[in-house]
Amino acid sequence: MVKRPGQATKSSASGRPVMVLLEALGKRWALRVIWELSNNNPCTFRELQSLCEEVSPTSLNNRLKDLRQLGLVELTSHGYALTNYGRSLSDLLLPLDRWANDWADWLA
């Protein structure tokens, strides 16, 4: 069951929205699904499974269910797609991606 803001999580008894979000995004495959949908929007289940490489159908189904309950992903007539909130979240990940690439170059 996915937690919602205001509900206690493993890391926050208060259920602060940022803690609920970080817990949800910390689940295996959650960020990968958002990342792939941000670049390949919309996707059928099979397309998304292929993009996520080794994800099992059960794990992908569970993550999609969680992300849909959180209002980040929706099922359209063309497949799974990011909602407006999902798209705004993926936009926030782009600076993190740039930072990670710079960091990797620095470490090399």
C-alpha positions as a printed NumPy array, in Angstrom:
array([[  0.   ,   0.   ,   0.   ],
       [  1.369,   3.362,  -0.975],
       [  1.513,   6.063,   1.686],
       [  0.053,   9.489,   1.076],
       [  1.071,  12.841,   2.545],
       [ -0.036,  13.038,   6.157],
       [  0.411,   9.304,   6.728],
       [  3.358,   8.08 ,   8.766],
       [  6.206,   6.484,   6.832],
       [  9.246,   4.479,   7.874],
       [ 11.295,   7.671,   8.051],
       [  8.695,  10.195,   9.205],
       [  6.012,   9.77 ,  11.811],
       [  4.508,  13.102,  10.751],
       [  3.995,  12.048,   7.138],
       [  5.63 ,  15.19 ,   5.773],
       [  4.97 ,  15.287,   2.01 ],
       [  8.66 ,  15.302,   1.09 ],
       [  9.29 ,  12.219,   3.239],
       [  6.326,  10.387,   1.712],
       [  7.582,  11.271,  -1.77 ],
       [ 11.151,  10.181,  -1.046],
       [  9.933,   6.875,   0.366],
       [  7.771,   6.276,  -2.706],
       [ 10.579,   7.186,  -5.105],
       [ 12.98 ,   4.986,  -3.157],
       [ 11.02 ,   1.876,  -4.051],
       [ 12.749,  -0.255,  -6.638],
       [ 11.994,   0.78 , -10.226],
       [  9.931,   3.866,  -9.286],
       [ 12.458,   6.438, -10.493],
       [ 13.312,   4.343, -13.545],
       [  9.65 ,   4.246, -14.592],
       [  9.36 ,   8.021, -14.211],
       [ 12.633,   8.531, -16.096],
       [ 11.608,   6.291, -18.996],
       [  8.159,   7.858, -19.258],
       [  9.713,  11.312, -19.301],
       [ 11.61 ,  10.288, -22.452],
       [  9.067,   7.887, -24.006],
       [  5.635,   9.207, -23.117],
       [  3.26 ,   7.293, -23.464],
       [  4.329,   3.636, -23.339],
       [  2.481,   0.372, -23.35 ],
       [  3.257,  -1.997, -20.506],
       [  5.493,  -4.106, -22.76 ],
       [  7.34 ,  -1.072, -24.119],
       [  7.964,   0.175, -20.609],
       [  9.091,  -3.262, -19.466],
       [ 11.57 ,  -3.379, -22.351],
       [ 12.895,   0.095, -21.514],
       [ 13.354,  -0.91 , -17.883],
       [ 15.377,  -3.953, -18.979],
       [ 15.333,  -6.497, -16.156],
       [ 12.14 ,  -5.503, -14.354],
       [  9.735,  -8.363, -13.763],
       [  6.113,  -7.92 , -14.841],
       [  5.011,  -8.14 , -11.203],
       [  7.454,  -5.453, -10.036],
       [  6.549,  -3.145, -12.907],
       [  2.854,  -3.638, -12.274],
       [  3.347,  -2.839,  -8.575],
       [  5.332,   0.331,  -9.313],
       [  2.817,   1.51 , -11.887],
       [  0.018,   0.915,  -9.393],
       [  1.874,   2.92 ,  -6.725],
       [  2.709,   5.767,  -9.108],
       [ -0.879,   5.895, -10.343],
       [ -2.175,   6.071,  -6.764],
       [  0.208,   8.963,  -6.139],
       [ -1.098,  10.795,  -9.208],
       [  2.265,  10.716, -11.007],
       [  1.348,   8.236, -13.768],
       [ -1.901,   7.608, -15.587],
       [ -3.143,   4.977, -18.003],
       [ -4.333,   6.566, -21.233],
       [ -5.737,   5.015, -24.384],
       [ -2.159,   5.063, -25.763],
       [ -0.453,   3.544, -22.706],
       [  1.122,   4.77 , -19.509],
       [  2.02 ,   8.442, -19.326],
       [  3.148,  10.973, -16.774],
       [  0.478,  13.226, -15.322],
       [  1.156,  16.94 , -15.008],
       [  2.589,  16.295, -11.535],
       [  4.656,  13.412, -12.873],
       [  6.001,  15.634, -15.656],
       [  6.865,  18.419, -13.193],
       [  8.691,  15.854, -11.047],
       [ 10.643,  14.573, -14.044],
       [ 11.599,  18.172, -14.865],
       [ 13.095,  18.448, -11.374],
       [ 15.2  ,  15.338, -12.026],
       [ 16.972,  16.917, -15.021],
       [ 19.253,  19.157, -12.925],
       [ 20.085,  16.124, -10.782],
       [ 21.011,  14.218, -13.948],
       [ 23.303,  17.059, -15.057],
       [ 24.895,  17.158, -11.609],
       [ 25.41 ,  13.378, -11.635],
       [ 27.082,  13.53 , -15.058],
       [ 29.426,  16.31 , -13.889],
       [ 30.183,  14.336, -10.743],
       [ 30.931,  11.176, -12.749],
       [ 33.308,  13.162, -14.99 ],
       [ 35.023,  14.59 , -11.913],
       [ 35.446,  11.11 , -10.415],
       [ 36.882,   9.673, -13.639]])
